[in-house]
Amino acid sequence: MDALPDLVRHVIHYANHLLVPFAIGALVWRQKWRVAGLIMVATILIDLDHLLADPIFDPDRCSIGFHPLHTIWAAVVYALLLVVPSWKCRAVGVGCLWHLCTDALDCWLNGTWHGP
């Protein structure tokens, strides 16, 4: 796929990071959707692993598989959170997995996706 214009790609990316978690929260945790949405938005903290890279930001680098908290092994841990009998832990797991999906989509839209 050809890379989308940066503005469109960034709008899609940040809407997925900052708005979609509230929609997921409303679908999955109807009574607690606001808190669930906030928890899922807070999982953007996994991007702190970008601080370990040099350079910290590279627009041509796909974070999936590159940064430690964006690997398949991290995804396994996030998936395991889905079986913890706490809705908050499950919200963290869903948020982290959604974060990885959002970043993978961004890589694809940017033309930097190289597969798993």
GROMACS .gro file of N, CA, C and O in nm:
model
  464
    1MET      N    1   0.085  -0.119   0.000
    1MET     CA    2   0.000   0.000   0.000
    1MET      C    3   0.088   0.124   0.000
    1MET      O    4   0.187   0.132   0.071
    2ASP      N    5   0.050   0.220  -0.078
    2ASP     CA    6   0.123   0.347  -0.078
    2ASP      C    7   0.099   0.418   0.054
    2ASP      O    8  -0.008   0.408   0.113
    3ALA      N    9   0.199   0.490   0.099
    3ALA     CA   10   0.187   0.564   0.224
    3ALA      C   11   0.081   0.673   0.210
    3ALA      O   12   0.070   0.739   0.107
    4LEU      N   13   0.000   0.688   0.313
    4LEU     CA   14  -0.101   0.794   0.318
    4LEU      C   15  -0.034   0.927   0.350
    4LEU      O   16   0.075   0.930   0.408
    5PRO      N   17  -0.100   1.037   0.318
    5PRO     CA   18  -0.046   1.167   0.363
    5PRO      C   19  -0.030   1.167   0.515
    5PRO      O   20  -0.112   1.110   0.587
    6ASP      N   21   0.076   1.231   0.561
    6ASP     CA   22   0.107   1.229   0.704
    6ASP      C   23  -0.008   1.276   0.791
    6ASP      O   24  -0.034   1.216   0.895
    7LEU      N   25  -0.077   1.381   0.753
    7LEU     CA   26  -0.185   1.433   0.836
    7LEU      C   27  -0.294   1.328   0.856
    7LEU      O   28  -0.339   1.305   0.968
    8VAL      N   29  -0.335   1.262   0.750
    8VAL     CA   30  -0.440   1.159   0.759
    8VAL      C   31  -0.392   1.044   0.847
    8VAL      O   32  -0.465   0.996   0.934
    9ARG      N   33  -0.270   1.001   0.824
    9ARG     CA   34  -0.214   0.890   0.903
    9ARG      C   35  -0.207   0.926   1.051
    9ARG      O   36  -0.242   0.845   1.136
   10HIS      N   37  -0.165   1.048   1.083
   10HIS     CA   38  -0.156   1.089   1.223
   10HIS      C   39  -0.294   1.099   1.288
   10HIS      O   40  -0.310   1.063   1.405
   11VAL      N   41  -0.392   1.149   1.215
   11VAL     CA   42  -0.528   1.157   1.270
   11VAL      C   43  -0.580   1.017   1.301
   11VAL      O   44  -0.634   0.992   1.409
   12ILE      N   45  -0.560   0.924   1.208
   12ILE     CA   46  -0.603   0.785   1.231
   12ILE      C   47  -0.529   0.727   1.351
   12ILE      O   48  -0.590   0.666   1.440
   13HIS      N   49  -0.399   0.748   1.355
   13HIS     CA   50  -0.316   0.692   1.462
   13HIS      C   51  -0.359   0.742   1.601
   13HIS      O   52  -0.384   0.663   1.692
   14TYR      N   53  -0.370   0.873   1.614
   14TYR     CA   54  -0.402   0.926   1.747
   14TYR      C   55  -0.548   0.908   1.784
   14TYR      O   56  -0.580   0.895   1.903
   15ALA      N   57  -0.637   0.903   1.687
   15ALA     CA   58  -0.777   0.870   1.718
   15ALA      C   59  -0.784   0.728   1.772
   15ALA      O   60  -0.858   0.700   1.869
   16ASN      N   61  -0.706   0.638   1.712
   16ASN     CA   62  -0.704   0.500   1.761
   16ASN      C   63  -0.644   0.490   1.902
   16ASN      O   64  -0.686   0.406   1.981
   17HIS      N   65  -0.547   0.573   1.930
   17HIS     CA   66  -0.485   0.571   2.064
   17HIS      C   67  -0.573   0.641   2.169
   17HIS      O   68  -0.575   0.598   2.285
   18LEU      N   69  -0.640   0.748   2.132
   18LEU     CA   70  -0.704   0.834   2.232
   18LEU      C   71  -0.857   0.829   2.234
   18LEU      O   72  -0.917   0.863   2.336
   19LEU      N   73  -0.921   0.788   2.126
   19LEU     CA   74  -1.067   0.786   2.122
   19LEU      C   75  -1.126   0.646   2.120
   19LEU      O   76  -1.222   0.617   2.193
   20VAL      N   77  -1.070   0.559   2.039
   20VAL     CA   78  -1.125   0.423   2.026
   20VAL      C   79  -1.128   0.348   2.159
   20VAL      O   80  -1.224   0.275   2.184
   21PRO      N   81  -1.029   0.365   2.249
   21PRO     CA   82  -1.039   0.296   2.378
   21PRO      C   83  -1.169   0.326   2.453
   21PRO      O   84  -1.223   0.238   2.522
   22PHE      N   85  -1.222   0.445   2.438
   22PHE     CA   86  -1.349   0.476   2.505
   22PHE      C   87  -1.465   0.401   2.439
   22PHE      O   88  -1.558   0.358   2.507
   23ALA      N   89  -1.458   0.383   2.308
   23ALA     CA   90  -1.561   0.306   2.238
   23ALA      C   91  -1.552   0.158   2.280
   23ALA      O   92  -1.655   0.095   2.304
   24ILE      N   93  -1.431   0.107   2.291
   24ILE     CA   94  -1.413  -0.031   2.338
   24ILE      C   95  -1.466  -0.043   2.480
   24ILE      O   96  -1.537  -0.139   2.513
   25GLY      N   97  -1.433   0.054   2.564
   25GLY     CA   98  -1.483   0.053   2.702
   25GLY      C   99  -1.634   0.052   2.707
   25GLY      O  100  -1.694  -0.019   2.788
   26ALA      N  101  -1.698   0.131   2.621
   26ALA     CA  102  -1.845   0.136   2.618
   26ALA      C  103  -1.905   0.003   2.573
   26ALA      O  104  -2.011  -0.036   2.620
   27LEU      N  105  -1.835  -0.066   2.484
   27LEU     CA  106  -1.885  -0.195   2.436
   27LEU      C  107  -1.864  -0.308   2.536
   27LEU      O  108  -1.948  -0.396   2.550
   28VAL      N  109  -1.750  -0.305   2.604
   28VAL     CA  110  -1.713  -0.417   2.691
   28VAL      C  111  -1.751  -0.394   2.836
   28VAL      O  112  -1.798  -0.486   2.904
   29TRP      N  113  -1.729  -0.275   2.886
   29TRP     CA  114  -1.756  -0.244   3.026
   29TRP      C  115  -1.855  -0.128   3.033
   29TRP      O  116  -1.818  -0.016   3.070
   30ARG      N  117  -1.977  -0.152   2.997
   30ARG     CA  118  -2.079  -0.046   2.983
   30ARG      C  119  -2.090   0.045   3.104
   30ARG      O  120  -2.096   0.166   3.091
   31GLN      N  121  -2.094  -0.011   3.223
   31GLN     CA  122  -2.113   0.068   3.344
   31GLN      C  123  -1.987   0.146   3.383
   31GLN      O  124  -1.996   0.245   3.454
   32LYS      N  125  -1.872   0.098   3.339
   32LYS     CA  126  -1.745   0.159   3.380
   32LYS      C  127  -1.668   0.209   3.258
   32LYS      O  128  -1.545   0.215   3.260
   33TRP      N  129  -1.737   0.247   3.152
   33TRP     CA  130  -1.670   0.275   3.025
   33TRP      C  131  -1.570   0.389   3.034
   33TRP      O  132  -1.466   0.384   2.969
   34ARG      N  133  -1.600   0.489   3.116
   34ARG     CA  134  -1.507   0.603   3.124
   34ARG      C  135  -1.375   0.562   3.189
   34ARG      O  136  -1.267   0.595   3.138
   35VAL      N  137  -1.384   0.490   3.300
   35VAL     CA  138  -1.262   0.445   3.369
   35VAL      C  139  -1.187   0.345   3.282
   35VAL      O  140  -1.065   0.351   3.269
   36ALA      N  141  -1.262   0.253   3.220
   36ALA     CA  142  -1.198   0.155   3.131
   36ALA      C  143  -1.127   0.227   3.016
   36ALA      O  144  -1.014   0.191   2.980
   37GLY      N  145  -1.192   0.328   2.959
   37GLY     CA  146  -1.131   0.404   2.851
   37GLY      C  147  -1.004   0.474   2.896
   37GLY      O  148  -0.903   0.473   2.825
   38LEU      N  149  -1.008   0.532   3.014
   38LEU     CA  150  -0.888   0.599   3.068
   38LEU      C  151  -0.775   0.500   3.092
   38LEU      O  152  -0.659   0.531   3.063
   39ILE      N  153  -0.809   0.383   3.145
   39ILE     CA  154  -0.706   0.280   3.166
   39ILE      C  155  -0.643   0.241   3.034
   39ILE      O  156  -0.520   0.232   3.021
   40MET      N  157  -0.727   0.221   2.932
   40MET     CA  158  -0.674   0.180   2.802
   40MET      C  159  -0.593   0.292   2.737
   40MET      O  160  -0.490   0.265   2.675
   41VAL      N  161  -0.635   0.415   2.752
   41VAL     CA  162  -0.556   0.527   2.700
   41VAL      C  163  -0.421   0.533   2.773
   41VAL      O  164  -0.318   0.560   2.712
   42ALA      N  165  -0.422   0.504   2.901
   42ALA     CA  166  -0.298   0.509   2.980
   42ALA      C  167  -0.195   0.406   2.933
   42ALA      O  168  -0.076   0.422   2.960
   43THR      N  169  -0.241   0.303   2.861
   43THR     CA  170  -0.144   0.203   2.814
   43THR      C  171  -0.051   0.260   2.708
   43THR      O  172   0.044   0.193   2.668
   44ILE      N  173  -0.074   0.385   2.668
   44ILE     CA  174   0.021   0.451   2.577
   44ILE      C  175   0.159   0.463   2.645
   44ILE      O  176   0.259   0.487   2.579
   45LEU      N  177   0.160   0.441   2.776
   45LEU     CA  178   0.287   0.443   2.849
   45LEU      C  179   0.385   0.336   2.801
   45LEU      O  180   0.505   0.346   2.827
   46ILE      N  181   0.335   0.233   2.730
   46ILE     CA  182   0.430   0.135   2.678
   46ILE      C  183   0.523   0.199   2.575
   46ILE      O  184   0.627   0.144   2.542
   47ASP      N  185   0.487   0.318   2.529
   47ASP     CA  186   0.575   0.390   2.436
   47ASP      C  187   0.700   0.444   2.505
   47ASP      O  188   0.790   0.494   2.437
   48LEU      N  189   0.708   0.431   2.636
   48LEU     CA  190   0.831   0.472   2.705
   48LEU      C  191   0.951   0.391   2.658
   48LEU      O  192   1.065   0.436   2.670
   49ASP      N  193   0.924   0.273   2.601
   49ASP     CA  194   1.036   0.194   2.551
   49ASP      C  195   1.103   0.260   2.430
   49ASP      O  196   1.215   0.226   2.395
   50HIS      N  197   1.039   0.359   2.371
   50HIS     CA  198   1.101   0.433   2.262
   50HIS      C  199   1.223   0.510   2.312
   50HIS      O  200   1.313   0.542   2.233
   51LEU      N  201   1.226   0.540   2.442
   51LEU     CA  202   1.340   0.613   2.498
   51LEU      C  203   1.469   0.531   2.496
   51LEU      O  204   1.578   0.585   2.510
   52LEU      N  205   1.455   0.399   2.476
   52LEU     CA  206   1.572   0.312   2.472
   52LEU      C  207   1.637   0.310   2.334
   52LEU      O  208   1.747   0.257   2.318
   53ALA      N  209   1.569   0.365   2.234
   53ALA     CA  210   1.619   0.361   2.096
   53ALA      C  211   1.706   0.483   2.066
   53ALA      O  212   1.695   0.587   2.130
   54ASP      N  213   1.791   0.466   1.967
   54ASP     CA  214   1.873   0.577   1.920
   54ASP      C  215   1.863   0.581   1.768
   54ASP      O  216   1.911   0.487   1.703
   55PRO      N  217   1.802   0.678   1.710
   55PRO     CA  218   1.738   0.794   1.772
   55PRO      C  219   1.606   0.754   1.839
   55PRO      O  220   1.547   0.652   1.804
   56ILE      N  221   1.563   0.836   1.932
   56ILE     CA  222   1.439   0.807   2.004
   56ILE      C  223   1.321   0.801   1.907
   56ILE      O  224   1.237   0.712   1.916
   57PHE      N  225   1.315   0.894   1.813
   57PHE     CA  226   1.207   0.894   1.714
   57PHE      C  227   1.266   0.884   1.575
   57PHE      O  228   1.356   0.961   1.538
   58ASP      N  229   1.218   0.789   1.499
   58ASP     CA  230   1.257   0.774   1.360
   58ASP      C  231   1.129   0.752   1.280
   58ASP      O  232   1.064   0.648   1.296
   59PRO      N  233   1.087   0.848   1.199
   59PRO     CA  234   0.959   0.835   1.127
   59PRO      C  235   0.956   0.717   1.030
   59PRO      O  236   0.849   0.672   0.992
   60ASP      N  237   1.071   0.664   0.993
   60ASP     CA  238   1.076   0.552   0.900
   60ASP      C  239   1.093   0.417   0.970
   60ASP      O  240   1.115   0.316   0.905
   61ARG      N  241   1.082   0.417   1.103
   61ARG     CA  242   1.099   0.292   1.178
   61ARG      C  243   0.962   0.244   1.226
   61ARG      O  244   0.884   0.319   1.282
   62CYS      N  245   0.936   0.118   1.206
   62CYS     CA  246   0.815   0.056   1.259
   62CYS      C  247   0.845   0.009   1.401
   62CYS      O  248   0.943  -0.063   1.424
   63SER      N  249   0.763   0.051   1.496
   63SER     CA  250   0.789   0.015   1.636
   63SER      C  251   0.760  -0.132   1.664
   63SER      O  252   0.817  -0.189   1.757
   64ILE      N  253   0.673  -0.194   1.585
   64ILE     CA  254   0.638  -0.334   1.608
   64ILE      C  255   0.759  -0.422   1.581
   64ILE      O  256   0.817  -0.420   1.473
   65GLY      N  257   0.797  -0.497   1.682
   65GLY     CA  258   0.912  -0.586   1.671
   65GLY      C  259   1.046  -0.517   1.697
   65GLY      O  260   1.148  -0.584   1.708
   66PHE      N  261   1.045  -0.386   1.707
   66PHE     CA  262   1.170  -0.313   1.730
   66PHE      C  263   1.187  -0.279   1.878
   66PHE      O  264   1.292  -0.306   1.936
   67HIS      N  265   1.087  -0.216   1.937
   67HIS     CA  266   1.093  -0.177   2.077
   67HIS      C  267   1.050  -0.293   2.166
   67HIS      O  268   0.960  -0.369   2.130
   68PRO      N  269   1.112  -0.310   2.284
   68PRO     CA  270   1.085  -0.427   2.369
   68PRO      C  271   0.938  -0.446   2.407
   68PRO      O  272   0.890  -0.559   2.412
   69LEU      N  273   0.866  -0.339   2.434
   69LEU     CA  274   0.726  -0.352   2.473
   69LEU      C  275   0.633  -0.359   2.353
   69LEU      O  276   0.511  -0.357   2.367
   70HIS      N  277   0.691  -0.370   2.233
   70HIS     CA  278   0.614  -0.380   2.109
   70HIS      C  279   0.650  -0.509   2.034
   70HIS      O  280   0.645  -0.516   1.912
   71THR      N  281   0.687  -0.613   2.109
   71THR     CA  282   0.727  -0.741   2.049
   71THR      C  283   0.618  -0.845   2.070
   71THR      O  284   0.524  -0.825   2.146
   72ILE      N  285   0.635  -0.958   2.003
   72ILE     CA  286   0.540  -1.069   2.019
   72ILE      C  287   0.540  -1.119   2.164
   72ILE      O  288   0.437  -1.159   2.217
   73TRP      N  289   0.656  -1.114   2.229
   73TRP     CA  290   0.666  -1.162   2.368
   73TRP      C  291   0.587  -1.071   2.461
   73TRP      O  292   0.521  -1.118   2.553
   74ALA      N  293   0.594  -0.943   2.437
   74ALA     CA  294   0.514  -0.849   2.516
   74ALA      C  295   0.366  -0.873   2.488
   74ALA      O  296   0.284  -0.871   2.581
   75ALA      N  297   0.331  -0.899   2.363
   75ALA     CA  298   0.191  -0.925   2.327
   75ALA      C  299   0.138  -1.048   2.400
   75ALA      O  300   0.021  -1.050   2.440
   76VAL      N  301   0.222  -1.148   2.418
   76VAL     CA  302   0.181  -1.268   2.492
   76VAL      C  303   0.147  -1.230   2.637
   76VAL      O  304   0.046  -1.274   2.692
   77VAL      N  305   0.230  -1.148   2.698
   77VAL     CA  306   0.203  -1.103   2.835
   77VAL      C  307   0.074  -1.022   2.839
   77VAL      O  308  -0.010  -1.042   2.928
   78TYR      N  309   0.054  -0.933   2.742
   78TYR     CA  310  -0.069  -0.853   2.737
   78TYR      C  311  -0.191  -0.945   2.721
   78TYR      O  312  -0.295  -0.922   2.784
   79ALA      N  313  -0.178  -1.049   2.639
   79ALA     CA  314  -0.289  -1.143   2.619
   79ALA      C  315  -0.318  -1.221   2.747
   79ALA      O  316  -0.434  -1.249   2.778
   80LEU      N  317  -0.214  -1.253   2.822
   80LEU     CA  318  -0.234  -1.324   2.950
   80LEU      C  319  -0.312  -1.239   3.050
   80LEU      O  320  -0.382  -1.293   3.136
   81LEU      N  321  -0.300  -1.108   3.039
   81LEU     CA  322  -0.377  -1.020   3.128
   81LEU      C  323  -0.528  -1.036   3.107
   81LEU      O  324  -0.607  -1.003   3.195
   82LEU      N  325  -0.566  -1.087   2.991
   82LEU     CA  326  -0.708  -1.104   2.961
   82LEU      C  327  -0.774  -1.214   3.044
   82LEU      O  328  -0.896  -1.218   3.056
   83VAL      N  329  -0.693  -1.303   3.103
   83VAL     CA  330  -0.749  -1.410   3.185
   83VAL      C  331  -0.743  -1.381   3.335
   83VAL      O  332  -0.791  -1.460   3.415
   84VAL      N  333  -0.683  -1.269   3.372
   84VAL     CA  334  -0.678  -1.230   3.513
   84VAL      C  335  -0.819  -1.189   3.555
   84VAL      O  336  -0.886  -1.114   3.485
   85PRO      N  337  -0.866  -1.239   3.669
   85PRO     CA  338  -1.004  -1.210   3.711
   85PRO      C  339  -1.023  -1.070   3.770
   85PRO      O  340  -1.080  -1.053   3.877
   86SER      N  341  -0.976  -0.971   3.700
   86SER     CA  342  -0.994  -0.831   3.739
   86SER      C  343  -1.022  -0.753   3.612
   86SER      O  344  -0.942  -0.758   3.518
   87TRP      N  345  -1.133  -0.680   3.610
   87TRP     CA  346  -1.166  -0.607   3.488
   87TRP      C  347  -1.061  -0.501   3.456
   87TRP      O  348  -1.036  -0.472   3.341
   88LYS      N  349  -0.996  -0.448   3.560
   88LYS     CA  350  -0.893  -0.347   3.535
   88LYS      C  351  -0.771  -0.409   3.467
   88LYS      O  352  -0.714  -0.348   3.376
   89CYS      N  353  -0.730  -0.527   3.511
   89CYS     CA  354  -0.618  -0.596   3.444
   89CYS      C  355  -0.655  -0.631   3.301
   89CYS      O  356  -0.572  -0.617   3.210
   90ARG      N  357  -0.778  -0.674   3.280
   90ARG     CA  358  -0.822  -0.705   3.144
   90ARG      C  359  -0.823  -0.578   3.058
   90ARG      O  360  -0.788  -0.582   2.940
   91ALA      N  361  -0.863  -0.465   3.117
   91ALA     CA  362  -0.861  -0.339   3.043
   91ALA      C  363  -0.718  -0.301   3.003
   91ALA      O  364  -0.695  -0.252   2.893
   92VAL      N  365  -0.621  -0.326   3.092
   92VAL     CA  366  -0.481  -0.300   3.058
   92VAL      C  367  -0.439  -0.391   2.942
   92VAL      O  368  -0.376  -0.346   2.846
   93GLY      N  369  -0.475  -0.519   2.950
   93GLY     CA  370  -0.442  -0.613   2.843
   93GLY      C  371  -0.503  -0.572   2.710
   93GLY      O  372  -0.435  -0.570   2.607
   94VAL      N  373  -0.632  -0.537   2.712
   94VAL     CA  374  -0.699  -0.493   2.589
   94VAL      C  375  -0.633  -0.366   2.537
   94VAL      O  376  -0.607  -0.352   2.417
   95GLY      N  377  -0.604  -0.272   2.627
   95GLY     CA  378  -0.542  -0.146   2.585
   95GLY      C  379  -0.405  -0.167   2.522
   95GLY      O  380  -0.374  -0.106   2.420
   96CYS      N  381  -0.325  -0.253   2.582
   96CYS     CA  382  -0.191  -0.279   2.525
   96CYS      C  383  -0.201  -0.350   2.391
   96CYS      O  384  -0.127  -0.315   2.296
   97LEU      N  385  -0.291  -0.447   2.379
   97LEU     CA  386  -0.308  -0.515   2.251
   97LEU      C  387  -0.362  -0.420   2.145
   97LEU      O  388  -0.319  -0.424   2.029
   98TRP      N  389  -0.455  -0.333   2.185
   98TRP     CA  390  -0.507  -0.234   2.090
   98TRP      C  391  -0.395  -0.138   2.047
   98TRP      O  392  -0.385  -0.099   1.933
   99HIS      N  393  -0.310  -0.102   2.142
   99HIS     CA  394  -0.195  -0.015   2.113
   99HIS      C  395  -0.108  -0.079   2.004
   99HIS      O  396  -0.067  -0.013   1.909
  100LEU      N  397  -0.079  -0.209   2.020
  100LEU     CA  398   0.003  -0.278   1.921
  100LEU      C  399  -0.067  -0.283   1.785
  100LEU      O  400  -0.001  -0.264   1.681
  101CYS      N  401  -0.197  -0.306   1.786
  101CYS     CA  402  -0.272  -0.305   1.659
  101CYS      C  403  -0.267  -0.168   1.594
  101CYS      O  404  -0.249  -0.157   1.471
  102THR      N  405  -0.282  -0.066   1.674
  102THR     CA  406  -0.277   0.072   1.622
  102THR      C  407  -0.140   0.102   1.563
  102THR      O  408  -0.130   0.160   1.454
  103ASP      N  409  -0.035   0.063   1.633
  103ASP     CA  410   0.099   0.087   1.581
  103ASP      C  411   0.127   0.005   1.455
  103ASP      O  412   0.192   0.053   1.362
  104ALA      N  413   0.077  -0.118   1.451
  104ALA     CA  414   0.094  -0.201   1.331
  104ALA      C  415   0.021  -0.138   1.213
  104ALA      O  416   0.073  -0.134   1.101
  105LEU      N  417  -0.100  -0.088   1.237
  105LEU     CA  418  -0.175  -0.019   1.130
  105LEU      C  419  -0.097   0.103   1.081
  105LEU      O  420  -0.089   0.127   0.960
  106ASP      N  421  -0.039   0.177   1.174
  106ASP     CA  422   0.038   0.295   1.136
  106ASP      C  423   0.158   0.255   1.050
  106ASP      O  424   0.189   0.322   0.951
  107CYS      N  425   0.224   0.146   1.086
  107CYS     CA  426   0.337   0.098   1.006
  107CYS      C  427   0.290   0.062   0.866
  107CYS      O  428   0.356   0.094   0.767
  108TRP      N  429   0.176  -0.004   0.857
  108TRP     CA  430   0.123  -0.043   0.727
  108TRP      C  431   0.087   0.079   0.643
  108TRP      O  432   0.121   0.087   0.525
  109LEU      N  433   0.020   0.175   0.707
  109LEU     CA  434  -0.020   0.296   0.635
  109LEU      C  435   0.101   0.380   0.593
  109LEU      O  436   0.096   0.453   0.494
  110ASN      N  437   0.208   0.370   0.670
  110ASN     CA  438   0.330   0.446   0.641
  110ASN      C  439   0.421   0.373   0.542
  110ASN      O  440   0.521   0.428   0.496
  111GLY      N  441   0.389   0.248   0.514
  111GLY     CA  442   0.471   0.171   0.423
  111GLY      C  443   0.595   0.113   0.486
  111GLY      O  444   0.689   0.073   0.417
  112THR      N  445   0.599   0.106   0.622
  112THR     CA  446   0.716   0.052   0.691
  112THR      C  447   0.690  -0.086   0.752
  112THR      O  448   0.774  -0.137   0.823
  113TRP      N  449   0.572  -0.143   0.726
  113TRP     CA  450   0.538  -0.274   0.782
  113TRP      C  451   0.614  -0.383   0.709
  113TRP      O  452   0.612  -0.392   0.586
  114HIS      N  453   0.682  -0.467   0.785
  114HIS     CA  454   0.760  -0.576   0.727
  114HIS      C  455   0.708  -0.711   0.775
  114HIS      O  456   0.776  -0.812   0.759
  115GLY      N  457   0.591  -0.712   0.838
  115GLY     CA  458   0.533  -0.836   0.886
  115GLY      C  459   0.588  -0.875   1.022
  115GLY      O  460   0.684  -0.818   1.070
  116PRO      N  461   0.524  -0.975   1.082
  116PRO     CA  462   0.568  -1.019   1.217
  116PRO      C  463   0.703  -1.084   1.217
  116PRO      O  464   0.754  -1.130   1.121
   0.00000   0.00000   0.00000
